[in-house]
Short mmCIF file of C-alpha atoms in Angstrom, two decimals:
data_model
loop_
_atom_site.label_atom_id
_atom_site.label_comp_id
_atom_site.label_asym_id
_atom_site.label_seq_id
_atom_site.Cartn_x
_atom_site.Cartn_y
_atom_site.Cartn_z
CA MET A 10 -26.41 7.23 13.94
CA ASP A 11 -26.66 4.53 11.09
CA LYS A 12 -24.23 1.66 10.42
CA PRO A 13 -21.19 4.01 9.14
CA GLY A 14 -21.01 3.99 5.51
CA THR A 15 -24.45 4.23 5.20
CA LEU A 16 -24.64 8.01 4.89
CA SER A 17 -21.33 8.63 2.87
CA ALA A 18 -22.01 5.82 0.23
CA ARG A 19 -24.36 8.63 -2.01
CA TYR A 20 -21.01 11.26 -2.10
CA ARG A 21 -19.03 8.04 -2.34
CA VAL A 22 -16.68 8.56 -5.87
CA GLU A 23 -14.35 4.99 -7.23
CA ASP A 24 -14.80 4.24 -10.68
CA GLY A 25 -15.48 8.65 -12.41
CA SER A 26 -15.79 7.83 -15.63
CA HIS A 27 -19.22 9.03 -15.61
CA PHE A 28 -18.66 11.28 -12.68
CA ARG A 29 -20.88 15.00 -13.37
CA LEU A 30 -20.34 17.87 -10.83
CA LYS A 31 -24.10 19.02 -11.71
CA ASP A 32 -25.63 15.15 -11.10
CA PHE A 33 -24.25 16.89 -6.87
CA ASP A 34 -26.17 18.46 -5.74
CA PRO A 35 -24.25 21.25 -3.09
CA ALA A 36 -27.49 22.07 -0.96
CA ASP A 37 -28.42 18.11 -0.37
CA THR A 38 -28.80 17.14 3.41
CA ASN A 39 -30.07 13.63 2.17
CA GLY A 40 -33.29 14.52 3.88
CA MET A 41 -32.33 15.65 7.35
CA THR A 42 -33.59 19.15 8.66
CA SER A 43 -33.53 19.25 12.20
CA GLN A 44 -29.61 20.23 13.32
CA GLU A 45 -29.99 19.34 17.04
CA GLU A 46 -30.76 15.38 16.21
CA ALA A 47 -27.81 16.39 13.89
CA ALA A 48 -25.03 17.87 15.91
CA GLU A 49 -25.93 15.25 18.44
CA THR A 50 -25.10 12.67 15.93
CA LEU A 51 -21.62 14.06 14.96
CA GLN A 52 -20.89 14.25 19.05
CA ALA A 53 -21.32 10.25 19.01
CA GLY A 54 -19.37 10.28 16.06
CA ILE A 55 -16.61 12.47 17.32
CA ALA A 56 -16.73 10.03 20.35
CA GLU A 57 -16.57 6.70 17.94
CA LEU A 58 -13.87 8.10 15.77
CA ALA A 59 -11.15 8.91 19.19
CA ARG A 60 -12.20 5.16 20.25
CA LEU A 61 -11.18 4.06 16.46
CA GLN A 62 -8.54 6.55 15.98
CA GLU A 63 -6.54 5.58 19.70
CA ARG A 64 -6.73 1.80 18.49
CA LEU A 65 -5.26 2.99 15.12
CA TRP A 66 -2.23 4.39 17.09
CA ALA A 67 -2.18 1.56 19.94
CA GLN A 68 -2.00 -0.86 16.38
CA ASP A 69 0.20 0.83 15.17
CA ARG A 70 0.09 -1.48 11.43
CA TYR A 71 -1.53 1.34 9.00
CA SER A 72 -2.30 5.22 8.49
CA LEU A 73 -4.58 7.15 6.97
CA LEU A 74 -4.70 10.01 4.94
CA VAL A 75 -7.50 12.46 4.58
CA ILE A 76 -7.76 14.93 1.31
CA PHE A 77 -9.70 18.35 1.68
CA GLN A 78 -10.48 19.97 -1.00
CA ALA A 79 -12.35 22.62 -1.88
CA LEU A 80 -13.08 26.35 -3.24
CA ASP A 81 -12.62 29.60 -0.40
CA ALA A 82 -15.62 29.79 2.27
CA ALA A 83 -16.64 26.35 0.85
CA GLY A 84 -15.64 24.78 5.58
CA LYS A 85 -13.24 22.41 5.28
CA ASP A 86 -11.20 24.48 8.33
CA SER A 87 -14.72 24.32 10.24
CA ALA A 88 -15.34 19.66 9.25
CA ILE A 89 -12.12 19.54 10.64
CA LYS A 90 -11.98 21.21 13.56
CA HIS A 91 -15.39 19.37 14.65
CA VAL A 92 -14.91 16.28 13.23
CA MET A 93 -11.42 15.76 15.19
CA SER A 94 -12.04 17.55 18.48
CA GLY A 95 -12.26 14.32 19.74
CA VAL A 96 -9.05 13.21 18.36
CA ASN A 97 -5.56 12.41 20.40
CA PRO A 98 -3.48 15.19 19.45
CA GLN A 99 -0.61 13.01 19.69
CA GLY A 100 -1.92 10.55 16.87
CA CYS A 101 -3.74 13.67 14.23
CA GLU A 102 -1.54 16.31 12.34
CA VAL A 103 -3.25 18.83 9.68
CA HIS A 104 -0.64 20.28 7.19
CA SER A 105 -2.20 23.69 5.61
CA PHE A 106 -0.80 23.87 2.40
CA ARG A 107 -0.99 27.43 0.34
CA ALA A 108 1.27 28.71 -2.34
CA PRO A 109 4.97 27.18 -2.14
CA SER A 110 7.82 28.36 -0.83
CA ASP A 111 10.68 29.74 -2.48
CA GLU A 112 12.18 25.58 -1.29
CA GLU A 113 8.87 24.26 -2.01
CA LEU A 114 8.95 25.63 -5.74
CA ARG A 115 13.18 24.22 -6.17
CA HIS A 116 11.07 20.75 -5.81
CA ASP A 117 9.11 18.54 -7.43
CA TYR A 118 5.36 19.50 -7.09
CA LEU A 119 4.58 16.81 -4.89
CA TRP A 120 7.85 16.97 -2.53
CA ARG A 121 6.13 19.07 0.35
CA ALA A 122 2.91 16.42 -0.06
CA VAL A 123 5.11 13.27 0.64
CA ARG A 124 7.40 14.94 3.73
CA ALA A 125 4.04 15.13 5.74
CA LEU A 126 2.60 12.06 5.15
CA PRO A 127 1.33 10.66 8.08
CA GLU A 128 3.22 7.75 9.93
CA ARG A 129 1.29 4.17 11.18
CA GLY A 130 -1.02 4.52 13.37
CA ARG A 131 -1.06 7.77 12.76
CA ILE A 132 -4.19 10.54 10.86
CA GLY A 133 -3.24 12.73 8.23
CA ILE A 134 -5.42 15.52 7.43
CA PHE A 135 -4.39 17.64 4.27
CA ASN A 136 -6.24 20.91 4.41
CA ARG A 137 -5.27 21.60 0.41
CA SER A 138 -3.24 19.62 -1.28
CA TYR A 139 -0.65 18.07 -4.48
CA TYR A 140 -4.19 17.93 -6.01
CA GLU A 141 -4.15 22.24 -6.58
CA GLU A 142 -1.48 21.30 -8.95
CA MET A 143 -4.52 19.94 -10.59
CA LEU A 144 -6.66 23.19 -9.75
CA VAL A 145 -5.46 25.88 -9.31
CA VAL A 146 -2.95 25.33 -10.99
CA ARG A 147 -4.71 24.69 -14.43
CA VAL A 148 -6.92 27.62 -14.17
CA HIS A 149 -3.30 29.69 -13.57
CA PRO A 150 -1.44 28.64 -15.99
CA GLU A 151 1.04 30.94 -15.47
CA LEU A 152 2.14 29.72 -12.30
CA LEU A 153 4.30 27.08 -13.72
CA GLU A 154 6.18 28.85 -15.46
CA LYS A 155 7.47 29.64 -10.96
CA GLU A 156 7.99 25.77 -11.00
CA ARG A 157 10.99 25.76 -13.49
CA ILE A 158 10.03 22.42 -14.89
CA PRO A 159 12.61 22.19 -17.25
CA PRO A 160 10.08 23.41 -21.10
CA GLU A 161 10.62 20.33 -23.58
CA LEU A 162 9.27 18.30 -20.14
CA LEU A 163 6.01 20.59 -20.54
CA LYS A 164 5.64 19.05 -23.55
CA GLY A 165 1.93 16.88 -23.88
CA ASP A 166 -1.11 16.78 -22.02
CA VAL A 167 0.52 17.97 -18.68
CA TRP A 168 -2.71 17.60 -16.73
CA GLN A 169 -3.48 13.71 -18.17
CA GLN A 170 -0.22 13.39 -16.36
CA ARG A 171 -0.31 14.66 -13.34
CA PHE A 172 -3.46 13.19 -13.25
CA LEU A 173 -0.98 9.87 -13.31
CA ASP A 174 1.43 11.02 -10.77
CA ALA A 175 -1.95 11.23 -8.61
CA ARG A 176 -2.90 7.95 -9.37
CA ILE A 177 1.27 6.43 -9.48
CA LEU A 178 1.52 7.78 -5.70
CA GLU A 179 -2.12 7.07 -4.26
CA GLN A 180 -1.23 3.32 -4.82
CA TYR A 181 1.60 3.40 -3.51
CA LEU A 182 0.74 4.38 -0.50
CA ALA A 183 -1.90 2.35 -0.07
CA ARG A 184 -0.44 -0.79 -0.70
CA HIS A 185 1.82 0.06 2.22
CA GLY A 186 -0.99 0.79 4.64
CA THR A 187 -2.41 3.69 4.31
CA VAL A 188 -5.90 4.74 3.71
CA ILE A 189 -6.99 7.48 2.01
CA LEU A 190 -9.88 9.79 1.71
CA LYS A 191 -10.77 12.47 -0.37
CA PHE A 192 -13.31 14.73 0.48
CA TYR A 193 -14.58 17.78 -2.17
CA LEU A 194 -16.78 19.95 -0.52
CA ASN A 195 -19.62 21.20 -3.19
CA LEU A 196 -19.84 24.81 -2.11
CA SER A 197 -22.96 26.20 -4.40
CA ARG A 198 -21.46 29.76 -5.82
CA ARG A 199 -24.47 31.24 -4.30
CA GLU A 200 -23.70 30.36 -1.11
CA GLN A 201 -20.64 30.93 -1.21
CA ARG A 202 -21.54 34.51 -2.29
CA LYS A 203 -23.60 34.42 1.10
CA ARG A 204 -20.27 33.80 3.23
CA PHE A 205 -18.39 35.93 1.31
CA LEU A 206 -20.81 39.10 2.66
CA ALA A 207 -20.68 37.25 6.20
CA ARG A 208 -17.06 37.45 6.28
CA ILE A 209 -17.07 41.65 4.97
CA ASP A 210 -20.04 42.50 7.18
CA GLN A 211 -18.80 40.10 11.07
CA PRO A 212 -15.93 41.85 12.68
CA ASN A 213 -14.91 38.26 13.90
CA LYS A 214 -15.18 36.78 10.36
CA SER A 215 -13.57 39.78 8.25
CA TRP A 216 -9.92 38.88 9.39
CA LYS A 217 -11.14 36.20 6.94
CA PHE A 218 -11.91 38.19 3.93
CA SER A 219 -9.42 39.11 1.06
CA MET A 220 -9.39 40.48 -2.16
CA ALA A 221 -7.91 37.04 -4.05
CA ASP A 222 -11.64 35.78 -3.09
CA ILE A 223 -13.80 38.43 -5.54
CA ALA A 224 -10.55 37.59 -8.10
CA GLU A 225 -10.65 33.34 -7.87
CA ARG A 226 -14.44 34.06 -7.91
CA GLN A 227 -14.50 35.55 -11.24
CA HIS A 228 -12.03 31.84 -12.03
CA TRP A 229 -15.80 29.38 -11.11
CA ASP A 230 -16.92 27.85 -13.99
CA GLU A 231 -13.37 27.05 -15.25
CA TYR A 232 -12.62 25.49 -11.39
CA MET A 233 -15.81 23.18 -11.70
CA ALA A 234 -14.55 22.29 -15.09
CA ALA A 235 -11.20 21.60 -13.31
CA TYR A 236 -12.46 19.95 -9.98
CA GLN A 237 -14.17 17.53 -12.07
CA GLU A 238 -12.40 16.08 -14.15
CA VAL A 239 -9.91 15.78 -11.66
CA ILE A 240 -12.55 14.04 -9.63
CA GLN A 241 -13.41 11.73 -13.28
CA HIS A 242 -9.60 10.64 -13.47
CA THR A 243 -8.41 10.41 -9.93
CA SER A 244 -10.88 8.39 -8.74
CA SER A 245 -10.40 4.93 -7.30
CA LYS A 246 -11.69 1.89 -5.22
CA GLU A 247 -8.64 2.78 -3.11
CA ALA A 248 -8.38 6.74 -2.99
CA PRO A 249 -11.92 7.52 -3.05
CA TRP A 250 -12.76 11.12 -4.03
CA TYR A 251 -16.22 11.83 -1.57
CA VAL A 252 -18.47 14.65 -2.93
CA ILE A 253 -20.26 16.25 -0.19
CA PRO A 254 -22.35 18.90 0.50
CA ALA A 255 -20.94 21.36 1.70
CA ASP A 256 -23.87 24.28 1.61
CA TYR A 257 -25.13 23.38 5.85
CA LYS A 258 -21.80 23.29 7.49
CA TRP A 259 -23.78 21.04 10.11
CA PHE A 260 -24.56 18.17 7.20
CA THR A 261 -20.98 17.50 5.69
CA ARG A 262 -19.92 17.07 9.07
CA LEU A 263 -21.74 14.65 9.66
CA VAL A 264 -20.73 12.97 6.07
CA VAL A 265 -17.50 13.51 6.79
CA ALA A 266 -17.34 12.00 9.99
CA ASP A 267 -19.44 9.29 9.13
CA ALA A 268 -16.51 8.32 6.54
CA ILE A 269 -13.77 8.59 8.65
CA ILE A 270 -15.72 6.37 11.09
CA HIS A 271 -16.33 3.63 8.34
CA ALA A 272 -12.66 3.95 6.75
CA LEU A 273 -11.36 3.12 10.56
CA GLU A 274 -13.19 0.80 11.11
CA THR A 275 -13.08 -1.67 8.69
CA LEU A 276 -9.59 -1.95 9.01
CA GLY A 277 -10.34 -3.02 12.30
CA PRO A 278 -7.68 -1.85 14.23
CA GLY A 279 -7.05 -3.37 17.96
CA TYR A 280 -4.60 -2.96 20.50
CA PRO A 281 -1.64 -5.63 20.04
CA ARG A 282 -2.69 -9.39 21.51
CA VAL A 283 0.02 -10.09 24.57
CA THR A 284 2.20 -12.07 24.16
CA ASP A 285 3.61 -15.40 26.65
CA ALA A 286 6.89 -13.13 26.97
CA MET A 287 5.45 -10.31 26.98
CA ARG A 288 3.05 -11.20 29.80
CA LYS A 289 5.82 -12.69 31.24
CA GLU A 290 8.28 -10.12 32.01
CA LEU A 291 4.27 -7.93 32.87
CA ASP A 292 4.29 -10.14 35.81
CA GLU A 293 8.00 -9.91 36.65
CA ALA A 294 7.57 -6.00 37.27
CA LYS A 295 4.09 -6.28 38.83
CA ALA A 296 6.22 -8.34 41.28
CA ALA A 297 8.65 -5.87 41.64
CA LEU A 298 6.31 -2.90 42.31
CA LEU A 299 4.25 -5.05 44.71
CA ALA A 300 7.68 -6.36 46.18
CA GLU A 301 8.39 -2.06 47.41
CA GLY A 302 5.65 -2.51 49.36
CA ASP A 303 3.75 1.04 49.97
CA ALA A 304 7.46 3.09 50.64
#
């Protein structure tokens, strides 16, 4: 595997001012063709990720927030499952954000996400996130009515205001030790159709299919425009977007793993240093245990 960060760098967006979604090919594999080699590389990456996560947990200083956004069938679940398969469950939490509950609708839209933020030393994964409020709600603005926001507060450009909300939240989190990675799994319309057909035809996948998926597919162009604007307005150095090709799941997983490993490696997590006072306590504990003999 190349130096961590090398593979994912070409898909990283820190400054979205000139970002255009059409410049990113959903079928790109960076010239890689061997799925077997990719699988071996991923396994090595998973082992390295486990090593780094253990040190992140021990250091207890930083946390990592990984956000996955994508249209249906882009492979968010499988990417999370495969890439995080070697991580200690005690140090990682996955939160899937679906349509907000009645309780959640009685709070501001960031409330449920803030409640789920990872503690220091932990990796938090958001399967969808507060960005749904700038994507799904933008495509279906009638959903704003359910949020019970006072009408006078909805004047002006609501979406620009929400972009600002996201940037301010992420700047705040970064200043307090949360490293943020945002992944948009860039799936083509053709590949989504192929995966929907597979869900319908294969009994072990049929349960995943919903007619709502077809209804949302009719808004494809609106979603593409919404994603482009989200990435343009919320990309930053402290909270970059990665626009990851998603037509080939094996490649998607490699890029995701590379970006996470690079972020953790950059932190340089390590085990806490044993001070002289701690060493004295350890020596005393060892002496007490040895004094017990073999009983």
